[in-house]
Amino acid sequence: MKKKIYIGLSLDIIHHGHINLINKAKKLGNVTVGLYTDKAVTSHKRIPLLDYDQRKVILQNIQGVNKIVSQNEWDYTKNILKYKPDIMVHGDDWKSDNVGKILRSNAIKALKKIGGRLIEIPHTKNISSGTLIDRIYSQGFPTIEKKNYLQRLIEAKDICRFIEAHSPLSAIISEKAEFISKSGQRTSFDGFWSSSLTDSTLKGKPDIEILDLNQRLTNINEIFDVTSKPLIMDIDTGGKKEHLDINIKNIERNGISAVIMEDKKGLKKNSLFGVEVKQEQENIKEFSKKISSAKKSTKNKLMIIARIESLILNKPISDALKRADHYLAAGADGIMIHSRKKSTKEIFGFSRKFRKKYPSVPLVAVPSSYNKVSEKQLIKEGFNIVIYANHMLRAAYPAMKKIALEILKNGRSFESDKTLLSIKEILDLIPGTK
Ligand code: SPV
Ligand code: MG
């Protein structure tokens, strides 16, 4: 009887390295391919360009593949124990990768349990899906995919993690940031938040809708020039309803994935002031009209997320829930519920009731004040997107202030040098500087 051979593939971009692997596996027996689901890929890296079903069609038409099963985790253990292959085949390149080493040792342990063994094939030189995909993304993110990309991300991930980007450099830092846990779990940010607060602060202006749309879009386009992750834009109140149609079309054309529009009116003040300043919530009917009109202006690529300010203005949870009903009926694609409390009591009071009624409507949290909350808790309470709304600028400001004062105090910069990026590092930071 032919031996059972197992290989795991994400197969987002097919290349000769895959064919080489399949051909070698084929010689050993009947090949089962564990095709990574979108969720499995996304738990480790970017969401695949092609979704699971599209990738499966490709795989079904590749010679030498006898069976396709889905692999739901980046780790092989579960599938090895389930499908009990005689041999698992893998490229030997995973030995030189930190996460790969952990996967390899887990796979060897699982194979031992079921009496199987591992055969490693020399990695096909000068090719990897990762490099090809990076090359595609470095060309920019096709506008048409942006909306789909965020929606697919919401579907594939327990929670999507967005971080404020006020400048191209802050966005580059966040795009590249990656944490690998001891168990080999890779964590990174899924995209950017263009914040009205930090965009305004960066320009030394108050967060009162004083920057015009073109200033905001210029900043965003500069970020898009050098990064490749989706962006959610804070559009404050959305401005005058007479301007909304042109503005929304402009925003969509610029490749933004979603806007968040808040239900305030008059001179907008930052929500984190709460009722310490005069700020007024728009009435439900008027704001619902704004949502419908914004939605009509899109070509259904841009998501319109309605932001409810009831809790900010000390109104009850019931008011927020009522507004959610109306805003969704008006066509909103998701809801952001905001709170400035330290405790999660009110925000979870809202999310529990909301989730019962709307099991799958995207729900967004911005835990700037209730920052003890963990992503795990937010997932449990039904949130789909977490936005770290101002953290990159809040990190930069004290660092810059400290250096400015130190230079004044010491009459030179020598003492500050140890906390600074070295001259070599800054020269090497952006490719092409040399
Ligand atoms: C922003 O980042 O500008 C926001 C979130 O709108 S908050 O500052 O909390 O209002
Ligand atoms: Mg704002």
Coordinates of C-alpha atoms and ligand atoms in Angstrom, one line a residue, residues 193-198 207 216 234-236 262 268 270-271 307, ligand 2:
W193 CA -6.0 54.6 12.3
S194 CA -5.9 58.2 10.9
S195 CA -6.8 60.1 14.1
S196 CA -8.3 63.6 14.0
L197 CA -6.6 64.2 17.4
T198 CA -3.1 63.2 16.4
D207 CA -8.9 68.8 17.5
R216 CA -6.0 64.8 6.1
D234 CA -11.6 59.2 11.7
I235 CA -13.8 61.7 9.8
D236 CA -15.1 63.5 13.0
E262 CA -19.3 60.4 15.1
K268 CA -16.7 69.3 17.6
N270 CA -12.5 65.7 21.5
S271 CA -14.6 63.0 23.1
R307 CA -19.7 56.2 16.1
Ligands
MG2 MG -11.1 62.2 16.5

